[in-house]
XYZ file of C-alpha atoms in Angstrom:
716
model
C -47.865 61.137 74.212
C -44.709 61.520 76.164
C -45.646 58.481 78.202
C -46.161 56.457 75.035
C -42.749 57.427 73.698
C -41.112 56.403 76.947
C -42.826 53.013 76.757
C -41.715 52.494 73.140
C -38.165 53.448 74.004
C -38.202 50.953 76.816
C -39.414 48.203 74.487
C -36.622 48.949 72.030
C -34.023 48.843 74.778
C -35.502 45.583 76.014
C -35.410 44.032 72.543
C -31.829 45.102 71.996
C -30.882 43.711 75.343
C -32.742 40.513 74.508
C -30.824 40.127 71.252
C -27.532 40.320 73.052
C -28.669 38.177 75.949
C -30.251 35.393 73.808
C -27.019 33.457 73.332
C -26.772 33.253 77.110
C -30.117 31.457 77.365
C -29.497 29.030 74.450
C -27.746 25.834 75.633
C -24.622 25.560 73.436
C -23.931 21.910 74.271
C -27.351 20.862 73.007
C -26.897 22.965 69.882
C -23.718 21.046 69.027
C -25.680 17.806 68.960
C -28.537 19.435 67.073
C -26.202 20.909 64.442
C -24.531 17.556 63.862
C -27.854 15.740 63.698
C -29.584 18.208 61.393
C -26.599 18.529 59.079
C -26.204 14.758 58.969
C -29.867 14.302 58.149
C -29.767 17.009 55.499
C -26.712 15.625 53.713
C -27.165 11.916 54.297
C -23.638 11.837 55.697
C -22.267 11.883 59.192
C -21.390 15.464 60.049
C -19.166 16.290 63.028
C -17.857 19.526 64.526
C -15.137 20.227 67.062
C -16.634 21.907 70.109
C -19.762 23.945 70.730
C -20.901 26.336 68.003
C -20.738 30.078 68.402
C -24.152 31.749 68.178
C -24.818 35.070 66.463
C -28.263 36.700 66.431
C -27.947 39.387 63.751
C -27.953 37.607 61.440
C -28.964 34.355 63.062
C -26.187 31.893 62.449
C -23.990 29.317 64.040
C -20.248 29.370 63.542
C -18.595 25.998 63.900
C -15.020 24.880 63.691
C -13.570 21.598 62.498
C -16.599 20.712 60.343
C -16.210 17.356 58.602
C -18.699 15.640 56.285
C -17.976 11.920 56.052
C -17.437 10.175 52.754
C -19.912 7.645 51.388
C -19.279 3.977 52.013
C -17.018 2.337 49.434
C -14.953 5.418 48.587
C -11.345 5.899 49.596
C -11.092 9.603 50.435
C -11.070 10.263 54.199
C -13.978 12.693 53.911
C -16.306 14.376 51.471
C -15.842 17.887 52.871
C -13.602 19.318 55.538
C -13.833 22.956 56.653
C -11.811 24.634 59.345
C -14.640 27.122 59.930
C -18.218 27.161 58.664
C -21.107 29.522 59.212
C -24.508 27.899 59.276
C -27.593 30.080 58.889
C -30.496 28.960 61.099
C -33.992 30.092 61.981
C -34.088 32.072 65.216
C -37.066 30.942 67.286
C -36.521 27.166 67.008
C -33.230 27.782 68.808
C -35.156 28.535 72.026
C -36.479 24.982 71.858
C -32.989 23.605 71.203
C -33.952 22.881 67.593
C -31.913 23.854 64.536
C -33.512 24.570 61.179
C -30.736 25.269 58.642
C -31.209 27.938 55.984
C -27.674 28.391 54.661
C -24.118 27.031 54.723
C -21.134 29.335 54.222
C -17.950 27.318 53.784
C -14.686 29.234 53.694
C -11.753 27.500 51.966
C -13.324 24.050 52.097
C -11.498 20.917 50.958
C -13.888 18.798 48.851
C -13.191 15.270 47.567
C -15.555 14.094 44.813
C -15.328 10.451 43.762
C -17.138 8.076 41.425
C -16.636 4.502 40.275
C -17.083 2.500 37.082
C -20.580 1.448 38.137
C -21.722 5.052 38.220
C -21.871 5.395 42.001
C -20.831 8.801 43.307
C -20.047 10.009 46.812
C -21.923 13.269 46.310
C -25.320 11.623 45.739
C -27.689 12.691 48.524
C -29.029 9.942 50.766
C -26.207 7.551 49.874
C -24.841 7.501 53.404
C -26.284 6.688 56.785
C -28.044 9.612 58.417
C -27.655 10.255 62.095
C -30.337 8.677 64.284
C -31.674 12.017 65.500
C -35.082 11.352 64.005
C -36.607 8.055 63.060
C -37.911 7.545 59.570
C -41.298 5.992 58.917
C -39.706 3.912 56.139
C -41.809 5.501 53.439
C -38.793 6.897 51.572
C -36.100 9.526 51.793
C -36.932 12.292 54.276
C -37.044 15.764 52.873
C -33.703 17.530 52.626
C -33.611 21.297 53.082
C -30.151 22.573 52.307
C -31.119 26.157 51.681
C -28.031 27.704 50.147
C -24.470 26.391 50.334
C -21.770 28.933 49.538
C -18.301 27.609 48.814
C -15.748 30.396 49.031
C -12.187 29.930 47.770
C -12.541 26.179 47.877
C -10.451 23.313 46.597
C -12.300 20.516 44.814
C -10.659 17.255 43.764
C -12.259 14.690 41.470
C -11.283 11.023 41.146
C -13.238 9.002 38.593
C -11.737 5.673 39.631
C -9.145 5.695 36.848
C -6.217 6.696 39.018
C -6.245 10.245 37.663
C -7.208 13.093 39.998
C -8.310 16.494 38.727
C -8.106 19.680 40.736
C -10.239 22.812 40.851
C -8.814 25.736 42.798
C -10.240 29.126 43.777
C -13.743 27.701 43.634
C -16.567 30.135 44.373
C -19.780 28.146 44.035
C -23.348 28.590 45.209
C -25.534 25.498 45.584
C -29.236 25.996 46.291
C -31.863 23.407 47.174
C -34.896 24.410 49.221
C -36.125 20.806 49.335
C -35.974 17.544 47.439
C -39.037 18.645 45.517
C -37.410 21.866 44.351
C -34.714 22.171 41.669
C -31.109 21.834 42.739
C -29.088 24.666 41.204
C -25.341 25.179 40.962
C -23.662 28.419 39.895
C -19.971 29.116 40.251
C -16.493 29.768 38.938
C -13.170 28.011 39.487
C -9.781 27.238 37.957
C -9.768 23.642 36.668
C -6.245 22.342 36.179
C -5.198 25.963 35.811
C -7.928 26.838 33.279
C -10.510 29.499 34.167
C -13.881 27.723 34.205
C -17.515 28.180 35.161
C -20.610 26.062 35.640
C -24.344 26.680 35.728
C -26.649 23.726 36.256
C -30.253 23.057 37.221
C -31.191 19.537 38.279
C -34.986 18.951 38.317
C -35.703 17.422 40.753
C -33.743 15.372 43.309
C -36.955 13.767 44.631
C -38.008 12.701 41.123
C -34.592 11.177 40.470
C -34.410 9.247 43.755
C -38.023 8.018 43.649
C -38.613 7.538 39.901
C -35.094 7.348 38.450
C -35.748 10.285 36.131
C -34.649 13.911 36.079
C -33.773 16.779 33.782
C -30.379 18.479 33.698
C -29.773 21.890 32.170
C -26.045 22.479 31.980
C -23.960 25.406 30.768
C -20.292 24.766 31.450
C -17.056 26.384 30.345
C -13.598 24.902 30.753
C -11.051 27.340 29.444
C -12.194 28.120 25.892
C -14.274 24.916 25.720
C -18.030 25.004 26.303
C -20.910 22.573 26.858
C -24.531 23.672 26.578
C -27.086 20.909 26.981
C -30.508 19.887 28.226
C -30.618 16.185 29.009
C -33.179 13.759 30.335
C -31.383 11.519 32.832
C -32.184 8.088 34.223
C -30.794 6.139 37.145
C -29.444 3.552 34.662
C -26.872 6.174 33.630
C -28.680 6.747 30.333
C -29.535 10.146 28.925
C -31.059 11.836 25.906
C -31.665 15.375 24.799
C -29.898 18.141 22.909
C -26.209 18.850 23.245
C -23.921 21.612 22.022
C -20.261 20.888 22.747
C -17.657 23.381 21.543
C -14.042 22.392 22.218
C -11.665 24.764 20.393
C -8.736 23.426 22.451
C -9.345 19.686 22.188
C -5.763 18.563 22.719
C -5.416 20.744 25.828
C -8.722 19.437 27.180
C -7.662 15.835 26.627
C -4.423 16.489 28.482
C -6.454 18.229 31.180
C -8.590 15.158 31.791
C -5.672 12.744 31.478
C -6.507 11.373 28.029
C -3.593 10.967 25.638
C -3.349 10.947 21.859
C -0.075 9.468 20.637
C 0.357 11.904 17.786
C 1.460 15.484 17.362
C -0.855 16.072 14.413
C -4.516 17.054 14.359
C -7.018 16.674 17.213
C -7.047 20.443 17.715
C -10.756 21.273 17.930
C -14.165 19.615 18.091
C -17.760 20.767 18.005
C -20.900 18.641 18.108
C -24.387 20.104 18.065
C -27.540 18.048 17.770
C -29.801 15.426 19.317
C -27.940 13.064 21.614
C -28.533 9.901 23.599
C -26.286 7.469 25.340
C -24.690 6.178 28.510
C -21.490 6.889 30.383
C -19.633 4.719 27.833
C -21.387 5.381 24.536
C -22.818 8.536 22.990
C -24.939 8.670 19.833
C -25.479 11.935 18.001
C -28.551 11.565 15.814
C -29.265 12.510 12.221
C -28.732 16.181 11.551
C -25.893 16.573 14.020
C -23.473 19.340 13.082
C -19.863 18.214 13.354
C -16.626 20.172 13.289
C -13.378 18.260 13.800
C -10.239 20.267 13.112
C -10.915 21.659 9.614
C -13.536 19.016 8.770
C -17.126 20.263 8.839
C -20.232 18.257 8.070
C -23.598 16.926 9.132
C -24.884 13.440 9.786
C -24.954 10.925 12.605
C -22.022 9.916 14.795
C -21.596 7.321 17.528
C -18.673 7.445 19.983
C -17.927 4.345 22.064
C -15.496 4.832 24.955
C -15.728 1.323 26.425
C -12.878 -0.241 24.452
C -9.124 0.089 24.486
C -9.418 2.966 22.024
C -12.296 5.311 21.228
C -14.458 3.843 18.458
C -16.291 6.172 16.085
C -19.001 5.107 13.651
C -21.297 7.193 11.515
C -22.433 8.617 8.219
C -21.377 12.139 7.337
C -21.763 14.611 4.520
C -18.840 17.013 4.571
C -17.557 19.911 2.546
C -13.788 19.441 2.718
C -12.329 16.278 4.233
C -8.747 17.320 4.966
C -6.787 14.216 5.975
C -3.306 15.753 5.815
C -2.946 16.252 9.599
C -3.421 12.516 10.202
C -1.003 11.233 7.540
C 2.773 11.588 7.232
C 3.817 14.988 5.961
C 5.009 15.398 2.394
C 8.778 14.766 2.305
C 11.017 17.789 2.307
C 11.886 18.930 -1.195
C 8.773 17.578 -2.924
C 7.120 20.994 -2.957
C 10.124 22.551 -4.713
C 10.176 19.687 -7.213
C 6.523 20.312 -8.082
C 7.388 23.927 -8.810
C 10.191 22.965 -11.181
C 13.035 22.401 -8.739
C 15.336 19.410 -8.547
C 13.823 16.043 -7.736
C 14.662 15.333 -4.065
C 16.200 12.208 -2.667
C 13.775 9.758 -1.118
C 13.277 10.550 2.557
C 14.642 8.107 5.127
C 12.774 9.767 8.013
C 10.348 7.375 9.751
C 6.745 8.069 8.761
C 4.308 8.869 11.575
C 1.012 6.978 11.362
C 0.210 7.296 15.078
C -2.962 9.299 14.422
C -4.384 6.289 12.564
C -3.732 3.927 15.478
C -5.251 6.214 18.141
C -8.892 5.410 17.317
C -11.059 2.805 15.623
C -13.576 3.987 13.053
C -16.220 2.817 10.624
C -17.412 5.835 8.675
C -19.141 6.638 5.415
C -18.448 10.002 3.814
C -19.945 11.994 1.013
C -17.385 14.737 0.470
C -17.186 17.729 -1.820
C -13.417 17.509 -1.549
C -10.832 15.171 -0.008
C -7.333 16.541 0.580
C -4.382 14.171 0.963
C -0.721 15.189 1.326
C -0.158 14.963 -2.453
C -3.579 14.464 -4.037
C -6.846 16.367 -4.106
C -10.092 14.505 -4.864
C -13.533 16.037 -5.489
C -17.151 14.822 -5.238
C -16.370 11.544 -3.525
C -18.154 8.728 -1.773
C -15.856 6.996 0.677
C -16.267 4.108 3.137
C -13.567 3.726 5.771
C -12.984 0.970 8.311
C -10.092 1.420 10.725
C -9.513 -1.287 13.341
C -6.382 -1.467 15.482
C -4.408 0.394 12.832
C -5.675 -1.763 9.940
C -7.339 0.273 7.212
C -9.817 -0.684 4.512
C -10.979 2.255 2.396
C -13.391 1.846 -0.502
C -13.751 4.830 -2.792
C -17.000 4.207 -4.620
C -16.888 7.480 -6.524
C -14.415 10.286 -7.009
C -13.693 13.130 -9.373
C -10.063 14.134 -9.710
C -8.083 16.254 -12.129
C -10.861 16.418 -14.671
C -11.674 12.701 -14.647
C -13.399 10.093 -12.543
C -12.401 6.934 -10.764
C -12.895 4.258 -8.154
C -10.432 2.576 -5.865
C -9.557 0.523 -2.820
C -6.821 1.020 -0.258
C -5.634 -1.400 2.415
C -3.008 -0.725 5.042
C -1.549 -1.884 8.331
C -0.296 1.194 10.147
C 0.297 -0.628 13.446
C 2.952 -2.974 12.043
C 6.657 -2.455 12.677
C 6.962 -1.977 8.928
C 3.697 -0.276 7.905
C 2.243 -1.650 4.677
C 0.018 -0.148 2.001
C -1.877 -1.553 -0.970
C -3.763 0.477 -3.564
C -5.936 -0.325 -6.574
C -7.317 2.536 -8.655
C -9.153 2.717 -11.960
C -9.090 6.255 -13.340
C -10.757 7.548 -16.497
C -10.135 10.762 -18.459
C -7.851 12.241 -15.806
C -5.231 14.912 -16.409
C -2.301 12.593 -15.834
C 0.161 15.460 -16.035
C -1.338 17.173 -13.006
C -1.707 13.861 -11.197
C 1.947 12.945 -11.843
C 3.075 16.388 -10.715
C 1.112 16.289 -7.458
C 1.798 12.654 -6.644
C 5.340 12.102 -7.954
C 6.630 15.645 -8.535
C 7.010 14.737 -12.234
C 6.287 17.862 -14.257
C 7.357 16.797 -17.774
C 4.082 15.156 -18.790
C 0.845 16.764 -19.918
C -1.889 14.435 -21.140
C -5.357 13.084 -20.494
C -6.426 9.463 -20.381
C -6.991 6.352 -18.328
C -4.780 4.958 -15.589
C -5.005 1.582 -13.845
C -2.863 1.082 -10.744
C -2.382 -2.036 -8.618
C 0.567 -1.646 -6.252
C 1.686 -2.566 -2.759
C 4.636 -1.788 -0.519
C 5.865 -1.740 3.063
C 8.465 0.032 5.138
C 9.142 2.648 7.772
C 10.111 5.517 5.474
C 9.421 6.868 2.019
C 12.709 5.390 0.799
C 11.748 1.927 2.067
C 8.321 2.219 0.448
C 9.987 3.011 -2.886
C 12.485 0.148 -2.520
C 9.716 -2.360 -1.745
C 7.201 -1.159 -4.325
C 5.688 -3.855 -6.555
C 2.678 -4.227 -8.830
C 1.456 -3.058 -12.224
C 0.510 0.189 -13.921
C -1.090 0.815 -17.300
C -1.949 4.082 -19.006
C -3.534 4.991 -22.312
C -3.106 8.718 -22.871
C -4.183 10.953 -25.727
C -3.239 14.341 -27.155
C -0.411 15.313 -24.847
C 3.111 16.568 -24.583
C 6.328 15.465 -22.922
C 8.289 18.513 -21.808
C 12.051 18.909 -22.022
C 12.921 17.076 -25.240
C 11.585 16.579 -28.755
C 11.571 12.965 -29.911
C 10.101 13.939 -33.264
C 12.999 16.284 -33.955
C 15.494 13.597 -32.957
C 13.852 10.989 -35.188
C 13.554 13.255 -38.247
C 17.105 14.591 -37.902
C 18.478 11.091 -37.436
C 16.625 9.868 -40.524
C 18.008 12.758 -42.577
C 21.531 11.997 -41.360
C 21.113 8.332 -42.182
C 19.848 9.116 -45.681
C 22.731 11.514 -46.262
C 25.232 8.934 -45.063
C 23.712 6.207 -47.189
C 23.795 8.408 -50.264
C 27.383 9.416 -49.620
C 26.610 12.956 -48.508
C 27.897 12.374 -44.982
C 31.152 10.852 -43.816
C 30.718 7.930 -41.425
C 33.582 9.269 -39.335
C 31.578 12.403 -38.467
C 28.267 10.613 -37.901
C 28.743 10.277 -34.111
C 29.257 13.998 -33.593
C 26.339 14.712 -35.920
C 24.007 12.591 -33.799
C 25.364 14.164 -30.600
C 24.422 17.571 -31.966
C 20.964 16.252 -32.827
C 20.464 15.170 -29.195
C 21.636 18.533 -27.868
C 19.349 20.592 -30.073
C 16.361 18.422 -29.120
C 16.732 19.120 -25.382
C 15.722 22.223 -23.451
C 12.887 23.886 -21.537
C 11.180 24.994 -24.738
C 11.338 21.574 -26.395
C 8.455 19.135 -26.185
C 7.272 15.904 -27.757
C 3.717 16.128 -29.022
C 1.835 12.871 -29.234
C -1.642 11.712 -30.109
C -1.403 8.417 -28.220
C 0.821 7.050 -25.471
C 0.336 3.467 -24.337
C 2.319 2.224 -21.341
C 2.085 -1.139 -19.580
C 4.698 -1.767 -16.887
C 5.470 -4.198 -14.112
C 7.118 -3.155 -10.860
C 9.323 -5.288 -8.605
C 11.477 -3.996 -5.740
C 11.084 -0.475 -7.033
C 12.279 -1.339 -10.555
C 9.765 -0.443 -13.268
C 10.078 -2.577 -16.421
C 8.008 -1.929 -19.510
C 5.883 -4.606 -21.115
C 4.446 -2.263 -23.718
C 5.705 1.194 -24.632
C 4.279 2.900 -27.701
C 4.071 6.577 -28.579
C 2.431 8.022 -31.694
C 3.217 11.579 -32.709
C 2.967 13.758 -35.799
C 5.073 12.207 -38.590
C 6.588 9.563 -36.293
C 5.875 6.559 -34.119
C 8.045 5.219 -31.333
C 8.108 1.750 -29.787
C 10.595 0.326 -27.386
C 11.312 -0.716 -23.858
C 12.308 1.009 -20.648
C 13.679 0.334 -17.187
C 13.084 2.948 -14.501
C 15.032 2.448 -11.293
C 12.943 4.296 -8.710
C 15.320 3.764 -5.754
C 18.249 5.108 -7.798
C 16.063 7.721 -9.529
C 17.408 6.758 -12.947
C 15.926 5.832 -16.316
C 17.060 3.756 -19.307
C 14.916 3.788 -22.466
C 15.692 2.385 -25.901
C 13.202 3.555 -28.522
C 12.913 2.581 -32.166
C 11.178 5.281 -34.206
C 9.554 5.185 -37.597
C 9.494 8.537 -39.364
C 7.596 10.147 -42.239
C 8.262 13.424 -43.983
C 6.075 16.445 -43.447
C 4.745 16.089 -46.986
C 3.116 12.760 -46.117
C 5.855 10.365 -47.204
C 5.244 6.854 -45.938
C 6.708 5.896 -42.579
C 10.244 4.538 -42.709
C 11.959 2.720 -39.883
C 15.094 4.395 -38.573
C 17.709 1.639 -38.279
C 19.163 3.145 -35.101
C 17.605 3.448 -31.602
C 16.936 6.656 -29.714
C 18.244 6.403 -26.162
C 16.988 8.252 -23.075
C 19.136 7.671 -20.019
C 20.367 9.288 -16.845
C 18.888 10.601 -13.628
C 15.422 12.019 -13.059
C 16.963 15.473 -12.791
C 19.259 15.239 -15.846
C 17.999 12.759 -18.446
C 20.011 12.605 -21.658
C 18.508 12.076 -25.111
C 20.625 10.791 -27.977
C 20.998 8.399 -30.897
C 23.097 5.217 -30.801
C 25.142 5.689 -33.985
C 27.168 2.455 -33.764
C 24.637 0.181 -35.518
C 24.177 2.776 -38.247
C 27.911 3.191 -38.865
C 28.369 -0.565 -38.900
C 25.469 -0.992 -41.311
C 26.659 1.705 -43.704
C 30.234 0.411 -43.637
C 29.010 -3.106 -44.345
C 27.016 -1.808 -47.309
C 30.056 -0.099 -48.777
C 32.132 -3.292 -48.416
C 29.387 -5.290 -50.124
C 29.474 -2.921 -53.071
C 33.247 -3.361 -53.429
C 33.002 -7.167 -53.205
C 30.228 -7.295 -55.790
C 32.378 -5.245 -58.160
C 35.261 -7.725 -57.537
C 33.133 -10.721 -58.495
C 32.247 -11.817 -54.980
C 28.473 -11.832 -54.737
C 26.887 -10.919 -51.381
C 23.290 -12.026 -50.900
C 20.468 -9.789 -49.592
C 20.521 -11.334 -46.137
C 24.111 -12.537 -46.263
C 26.898 -11.046 -44.166
C 30.234 -10.030 -45.667
C 32.024 -12.730 -43.669
C 29.656 -15.450 -44.852
C 30.071 -14.325 -48.456
C 33.865 -14.474 -48.155
C 33.716 -17.895 -46.509
C 31.485 -19.257 -49.249
C 33.753 -17.835 -51.948
C 36.840 -19.278 -50.219
C 35.220 -22.675 -49.930
C 34.422 -22.619 -53.646
C 37.961 -21.685 -54.657
C 39.601 -24.237 -52.363
C 37.343 -26.911 -53.787
C 38.547 -26.044 -57.278
C 42.162 -26.261 -56.157
C 41.671 -29.692 -54.635
C 39.915 -30.808 -57.847
C 37.779 -33.852 -58.684
C 34.494 -32.177 -58.159
C 31.997 -32.439 -60.973
C 29.595 -29.672 -61.730
C 26.021 -30.100 -62.878
C 25.043 -28.284 -66.067
C 21.621 -27.106 -67.094
C 20.730 -30.181 -69.248
C 21.469 -32.595 -66.407
C 24.842 -33.798 -67.784
C 27.996 -33.638 -65.716
C 31.326 -32.059 -66.565
C 34.692 -33.356 -65.503
C 36.441 -30.469 -63.758
C 39.916 -31.691 -64.824
C 39.201 -31.974 -68.599
C 36.131 -29.800 -69.004
C 34.477 -32.519 -71.130
C 31.127 -34.227 -70.574
C 31.437 -37.125 -68.199
C 29.868 -40.522 -68.809
C 26.738 -40.828 -66.579
C 27.367 -44.477 -65.863
C 30.938 -43.787 -64.940
C 29.784 -40.931 -62.726
C 27.434 -43.238 -60.878
C 30.225 -45.728 -60.344
C 32.426 -42.972 -58.938
C 29.755 -41.765 -56.388
C 30.761 -44.117 -53.621
C 34.412 -43.296 -53.986
C 33.701 -39.565 -53.996
C 31.690 -39.892 -50.762
C 34.682 -41.470 -49.084
C 36.932 -38.662 -50.255
C 34.427 -35.862 -49.299
C 35.026 -35.806 -45.573
C 38.758 -35.536 -46.018
C 38.387 -32.745 -48.600
C 35.895 -30.779 -46.438
C 38.231 -31.003 -43.486
C 41.051 -29.531 -45.549
C 38.750 -26.731 -46.789
C 37.566 -25.810 -43.258
C 41.138 -25.732 -42.000
C 42.036 -23.397 -44.787
C 39.065 -21.070 -44.160
C 39.717 -20.969 -40.417
C 43.292 -19.958 -41.061
C 41.967 -17.008 -43.115
C 38.983 -15.858 -41.001
C 39.727 -17.290 -37.585
C 37.973 -20.168 -35.860
C 34.583 -18.409 -35.442
C 31.116 -19.815 -35.306
C 29.233 -19.217 -38.489
C 26.563 -16.507 -38.175
C 23.458 -15.942 -40.234
C-alpha cells in the first residue's frame, strides 16, 4: 500500500512538472503562424499579431499582443478590430502537434469599426474577406467556422452606415457565441450608445443557412435608453424580412438625434410604438392589418407603410383611432385667445410667424376613422378623414364629421412650404351649435344659436394677422332659436317706436329726442341683456379681411330687423345699420320704425344706439306742413316743404305777371285781367303769341324763385 502511494505521488509530481514544462516543448514561432492562420480562417479576415504568443496551460490559452483583424474589401476603416492584448482559448493536445484549435476569444478594451453601405454589404459578415492560405478549400463552399465564444470587455464600437454619420458605443461588454456555422450565432451584451445605457440579445439561426440558402431567422431584444425593440424576423439575402415586431420608442426625438436624423420642428414627435406583423426591406417597412400604433398621444390600429428611400419619410396607411390630436403639429393658438374665450378682452391679431415645419417634415397619404379630432381651436367627433401631404402641400377631405351637436363635410387645401403659407377651406355644416363654434374658433362669445353654416374661404400669410388681412370668400348662416348676448335689439326697437309715437303725437319735445334715444341705447346694453330671435339669416362676402353683408335679417318676438353690415376684421371693428319693424306685445300689426338702429365700435366695446336725426327731421317737417296747410299752402303726400313753397311761389308770380288764362270746369276760358269768359276763337288766335311770351315769363319766374330759395336743384 505504501508503495502504491509513493507511485501515485510520483505521478502527480510528474504531471505537475509536465504542466509547467509543456510551454518549453511547444514551438512558439510555429504557434504564431498557426494562431494567425486559424484566426484568419475562422473570421474570414486576415488576422495578425505582433510577436510570439504567450502560452498558459491552466487554463489552456494563448495570450497575444497587437492583434489586428483586417477590414473587408471596399470599406474605409483601417481595420475591423484592433486589440492591444487578447487571450485565445485553445485545446491542449493539438498544441503538441503545432496545431491550434480555438475555443474562446477574450478581447480586453478592443476597438471595433463596423461599417455598411447602401447596397447592404457589411464588413462584419463572415466569409466576406480572403482567408489565409493555411488550408486549401475543396471549393464546395464556405469552410466551417468555429468561433467558440468571443468576449468583448470594456470595448469601443463605432458604426458607420455610409451616410457620413458615425455612432459610438462605449463600455461595451458583449459575449458572442458560435460553435459552428450550423449552430445559432448568439449575442448578449450591454453598452452605452451615444451616452444612453443600452443592451442587446440576439439569436441568428443559422449562419450556414443564410450563406448557403439566403435565409435565416433573427430573434432580437434590444434596448436603447428607454426605447425597446422586440422582434422575430425571417431574413433573406435580398435584404428583405418579415415577421412580428414590437417597437417601443418613448423618447423618439432623442432617438432620432441619437442616430443623426433631424426633424425641423420643436413640436410633437415625442414617442412611437408599433406592434404587429411586419415585412419590408432596408428602405421600406409595411406593418400589416391589425398593427397597434401609438404616435405621441394618437393611438389606433390599422396598417401603416413607412418608406425611407425619398428625401423625406413617406407614410401611407389606413387607421382607426380614438383621439387624433393634431395640435402639436399645427401653430399654437395665439396668446390671448384662451382668455377671450373665457370672457376676456378680444386680443390683437398675432404677428408672430406661424410654425408649419412639422407638416413639411414628412409626406403622408392616410385615411382615418376617428372618434375625435382635436385642432388648436376646434374639436370634431366621429369623423372620416382622408389626408394627402406631399412636400408641404395638403389636401384633406373630411367625408364625415360630428361637431358641436351637428354634422358636416369639408375640404381643406394648403401649401405650408411656401414663403407665405396659404390655406383654403370649404365646409358645409348642419344643425351645429354656432355659438360654441364661434367661441372656440373666433373667441366670439355673444352668440348662442343652432343652424347651418356654409364656409368657402382662402387666405395666405406668415402670421395670424396676415391671414386675417388676406382673408377672402363667402359665408352664409341660417340660425334658429338663439340669443345674442350683451344687448337687446327688441328693447331698443320698442322703446324707439314709443318715443317716435310720443313725439309725433306731441308728447315729446324734439329737442330732447336725442338724449331720449341715447338713454334707450344705454339701458339696452349690459351682461344681462340679450336679443332673442327665432331666425337669423346672414349672407356675407369677404375681401381683404373686410366682411360685407349681402343679406342680414333677424326675426325676434314682436320685431324684425333687416339691414346691412361691414365688419373690419383687421381693425376688429363693426358697423351695422338695422331697420326694425315693431309690434306691440298685444299683437298689434308690425310697424316700421322710421329710424335705423346702429351698432358700431370695436369687438371689445360695441355701441348700440338709434340715429335720431332722420326722425327729428321728419317730425319737424310734419309740423311745418301742418302750419303751411293752415296758411293756405297745400303740401302733397309725397311733396317736400321746399317743393310746395316753390310751386306756390311760381303760381303767385304768374298771377303778378298776368295774361295767363285759366281753364274752368265746363271747358271755357277766363281772362285773368277781367275775370270774364274769353272768346274761344280769340283764345286760339292768341296761342301762338302766348307761346312766344312763355319762355320769357318762365325765366322771370325762375329768377324770382331762386332769389327766394337759392339756386338749388329741385328734389322729389
